[in-house]
mmCIF file of C-alpha atoms in Angstrom:
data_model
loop_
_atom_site.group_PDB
_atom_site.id
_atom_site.type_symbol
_atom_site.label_atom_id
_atom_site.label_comp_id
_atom_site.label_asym_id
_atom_site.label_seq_id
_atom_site.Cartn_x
_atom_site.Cartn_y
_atom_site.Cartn_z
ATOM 1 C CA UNK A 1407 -5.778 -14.188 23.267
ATOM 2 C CA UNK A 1408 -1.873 -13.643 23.784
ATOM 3 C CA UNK A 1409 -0.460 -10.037 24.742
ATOM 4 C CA UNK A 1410 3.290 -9.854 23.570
ATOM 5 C CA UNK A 1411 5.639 -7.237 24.661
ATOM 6 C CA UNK A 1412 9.433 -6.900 23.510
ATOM 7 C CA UNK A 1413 12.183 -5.248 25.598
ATOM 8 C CA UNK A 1414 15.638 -5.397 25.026
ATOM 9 C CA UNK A 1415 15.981 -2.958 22.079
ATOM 10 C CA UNK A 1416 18.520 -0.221 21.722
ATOM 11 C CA UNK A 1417 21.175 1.293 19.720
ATOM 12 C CA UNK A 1418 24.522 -0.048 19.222
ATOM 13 C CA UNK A 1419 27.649 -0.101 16.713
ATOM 14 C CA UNK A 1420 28.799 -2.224 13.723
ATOM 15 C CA UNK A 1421 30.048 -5.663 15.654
ATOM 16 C CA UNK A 1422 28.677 -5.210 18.917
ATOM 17 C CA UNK A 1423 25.737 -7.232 20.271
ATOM 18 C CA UNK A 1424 22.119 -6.985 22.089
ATOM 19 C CA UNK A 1425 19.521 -9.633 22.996
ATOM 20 C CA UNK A 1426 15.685 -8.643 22.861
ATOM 21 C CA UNK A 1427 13.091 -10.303 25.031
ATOM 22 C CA UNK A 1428 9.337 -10.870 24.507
ATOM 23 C CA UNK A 1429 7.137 -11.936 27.148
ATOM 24 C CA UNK A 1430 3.975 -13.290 26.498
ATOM 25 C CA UNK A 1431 0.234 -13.483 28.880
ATOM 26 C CA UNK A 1432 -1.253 -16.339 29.316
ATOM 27 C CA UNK A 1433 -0.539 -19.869 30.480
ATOM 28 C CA UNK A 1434 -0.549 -21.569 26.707
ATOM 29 C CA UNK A 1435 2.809 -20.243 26.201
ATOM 30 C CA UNK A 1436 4.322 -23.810 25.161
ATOM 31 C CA UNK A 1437 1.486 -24.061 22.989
ATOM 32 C CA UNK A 1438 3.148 -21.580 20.046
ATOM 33 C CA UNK A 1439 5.571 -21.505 17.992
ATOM 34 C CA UNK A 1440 7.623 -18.168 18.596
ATOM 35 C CA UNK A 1441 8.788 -16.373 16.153
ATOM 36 C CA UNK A 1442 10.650 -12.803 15.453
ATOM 37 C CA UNK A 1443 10.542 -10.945 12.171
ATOM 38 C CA UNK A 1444 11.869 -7.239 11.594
ATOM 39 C CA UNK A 1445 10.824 -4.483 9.566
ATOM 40 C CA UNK A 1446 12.956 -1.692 8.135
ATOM 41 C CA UNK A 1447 12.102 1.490 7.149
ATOM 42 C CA UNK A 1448 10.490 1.299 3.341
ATOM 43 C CA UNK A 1449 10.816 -2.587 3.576
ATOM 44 C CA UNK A 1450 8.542 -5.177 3.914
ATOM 45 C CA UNK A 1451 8.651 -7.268 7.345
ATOM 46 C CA UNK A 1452 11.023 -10.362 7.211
ATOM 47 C CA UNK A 1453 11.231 -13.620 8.656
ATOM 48 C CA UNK A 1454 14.589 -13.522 11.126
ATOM 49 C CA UNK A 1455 14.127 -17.020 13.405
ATOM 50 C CA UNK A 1456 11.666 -19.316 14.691
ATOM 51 C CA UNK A 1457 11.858 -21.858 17.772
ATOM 52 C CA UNK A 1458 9.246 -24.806 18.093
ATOM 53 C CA UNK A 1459 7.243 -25.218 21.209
ATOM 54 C CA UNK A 1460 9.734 -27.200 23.351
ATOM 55 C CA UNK A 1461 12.303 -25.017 21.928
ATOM 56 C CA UNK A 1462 14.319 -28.415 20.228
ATOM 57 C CA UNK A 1463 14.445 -27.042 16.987
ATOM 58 C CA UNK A 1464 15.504 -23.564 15.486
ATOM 59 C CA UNK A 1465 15.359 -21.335 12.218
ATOM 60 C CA UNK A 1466 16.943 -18.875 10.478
ATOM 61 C CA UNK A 1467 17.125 -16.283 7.920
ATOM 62 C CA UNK A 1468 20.184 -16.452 5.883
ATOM 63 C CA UNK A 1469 21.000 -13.045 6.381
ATOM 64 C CA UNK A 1470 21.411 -13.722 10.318
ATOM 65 C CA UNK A 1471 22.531 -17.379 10.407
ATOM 66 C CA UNK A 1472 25.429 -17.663 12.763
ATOM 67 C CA UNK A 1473 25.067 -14.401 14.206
ATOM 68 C CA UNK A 1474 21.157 -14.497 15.959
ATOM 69 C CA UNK A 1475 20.282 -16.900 18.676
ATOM 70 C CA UNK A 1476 16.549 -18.097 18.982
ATOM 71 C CA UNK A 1477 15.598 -19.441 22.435
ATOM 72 C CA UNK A 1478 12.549 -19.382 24.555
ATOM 73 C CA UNK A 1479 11.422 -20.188 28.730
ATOM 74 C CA UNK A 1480 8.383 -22.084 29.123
ATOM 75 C CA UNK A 1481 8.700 -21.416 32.287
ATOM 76 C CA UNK A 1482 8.885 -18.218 31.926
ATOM 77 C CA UNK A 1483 6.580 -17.559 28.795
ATOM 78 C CA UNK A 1484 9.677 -15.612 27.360
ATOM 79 C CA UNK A 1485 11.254 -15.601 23.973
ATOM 80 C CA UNK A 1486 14.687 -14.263 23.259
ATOM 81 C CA UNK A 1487 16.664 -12.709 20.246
ATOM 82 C CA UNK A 1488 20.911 -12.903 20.995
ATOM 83 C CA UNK A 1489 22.298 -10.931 18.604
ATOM 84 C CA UNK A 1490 25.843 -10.256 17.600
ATOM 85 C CA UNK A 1491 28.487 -9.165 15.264
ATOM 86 C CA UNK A 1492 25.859 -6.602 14.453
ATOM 87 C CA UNK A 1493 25.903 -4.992 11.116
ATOM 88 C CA UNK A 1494 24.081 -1.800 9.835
ATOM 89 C CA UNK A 1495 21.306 -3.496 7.730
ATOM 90 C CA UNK A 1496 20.208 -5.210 10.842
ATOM 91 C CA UNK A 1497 18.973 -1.993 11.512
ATOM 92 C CA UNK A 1498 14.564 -2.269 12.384
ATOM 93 C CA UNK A 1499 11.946 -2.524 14.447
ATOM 94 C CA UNK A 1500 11.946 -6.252 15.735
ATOM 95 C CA UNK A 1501 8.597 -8.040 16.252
ATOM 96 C CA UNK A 1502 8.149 -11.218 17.993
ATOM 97 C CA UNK A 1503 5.118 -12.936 16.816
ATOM 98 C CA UNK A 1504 2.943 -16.154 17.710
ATOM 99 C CA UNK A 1505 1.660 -19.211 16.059
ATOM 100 C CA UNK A 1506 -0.647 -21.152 17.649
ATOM 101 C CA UNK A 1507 -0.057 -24.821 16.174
ATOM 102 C CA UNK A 1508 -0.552 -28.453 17.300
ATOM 103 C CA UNK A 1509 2.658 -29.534 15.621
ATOM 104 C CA UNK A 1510 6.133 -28.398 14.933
ATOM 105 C CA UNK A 1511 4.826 -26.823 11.750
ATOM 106 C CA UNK A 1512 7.358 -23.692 11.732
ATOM 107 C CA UNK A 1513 6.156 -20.604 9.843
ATOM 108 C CA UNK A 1514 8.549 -18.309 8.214
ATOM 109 C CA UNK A 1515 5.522 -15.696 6.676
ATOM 110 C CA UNK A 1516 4.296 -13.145 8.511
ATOM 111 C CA UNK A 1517 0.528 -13.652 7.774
ATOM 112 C CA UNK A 1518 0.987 -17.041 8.936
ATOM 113 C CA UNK A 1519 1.310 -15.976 12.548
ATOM 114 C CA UNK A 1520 -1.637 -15.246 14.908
ATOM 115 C CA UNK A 1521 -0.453 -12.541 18.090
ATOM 116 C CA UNK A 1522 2.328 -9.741 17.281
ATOM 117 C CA UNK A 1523 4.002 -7.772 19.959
ATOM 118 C CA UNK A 1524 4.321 -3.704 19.346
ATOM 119 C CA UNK A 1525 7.937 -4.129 18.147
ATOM 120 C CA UNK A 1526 11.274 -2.880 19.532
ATOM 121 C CA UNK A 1527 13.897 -0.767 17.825
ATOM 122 C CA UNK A 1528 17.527 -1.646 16.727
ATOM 123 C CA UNK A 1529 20.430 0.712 15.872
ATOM 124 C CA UNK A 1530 23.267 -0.532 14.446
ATOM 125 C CA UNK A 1531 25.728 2.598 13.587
ATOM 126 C CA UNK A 1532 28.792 1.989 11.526
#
């Protein structure tokens, strides 16, 4: 069993930038592939960015490539979100979410993943 809780939301304007954090229990942190998805209100929850176990490789949603930063602290048991140049439909809750693997299978569907944290909100205002 994994507990994961998100911190880090908040509200901010068009261009501006926040980075969300998700910490997670246990001592089989390095064992999952992190992941964060969002959900928007009347939308279905998206894929935003994944990070394999050792945190070598990365993934991203088109709609946030070269804007959203995945990384992750083994050491730590923390994942991270960096966003910037912020835009309105950014606007959701943002989950981080857990996939226990034993390879660097990366998941980009939401039923694929095994632990979800209680989300965190993001504002962007124009």
């Amino acid at each position: 069993q994994v507990l994961l809780v998100e911190s880090g939301g908040g509200s901010v304007q068009a261009g501006g930038s926040l980075r969300v954090s998700c910490v997670a229990s246990g001592r089989t942190f390095s064992s999952y592939v992190m992941g964060w998805f969002r959900q928007a209100p009347g939308k279905e929850r998206e894929f935003v960015a994944a990070i394999i176990r050792s945190g070598g490789n990365t993934y991203y949603a088109d709609a946030v490539k070269g804007r959203f930063t995945i990384s992750r602290d083994n050491a730590k048991n923390t994942v991270y979100l960096q966003m910037n140049s912020l835009k309105p439909e950014d606007t959701a809750v943002y989950y981080c979410a857990a996939d226990r693997v034993y390879s660097d299978y990366v998941a980009v569907h939401a039923y694929e993943y095994d632990y979800w944290g209680q989300g965190t909100q993001v504002t962007v205002s124009s």
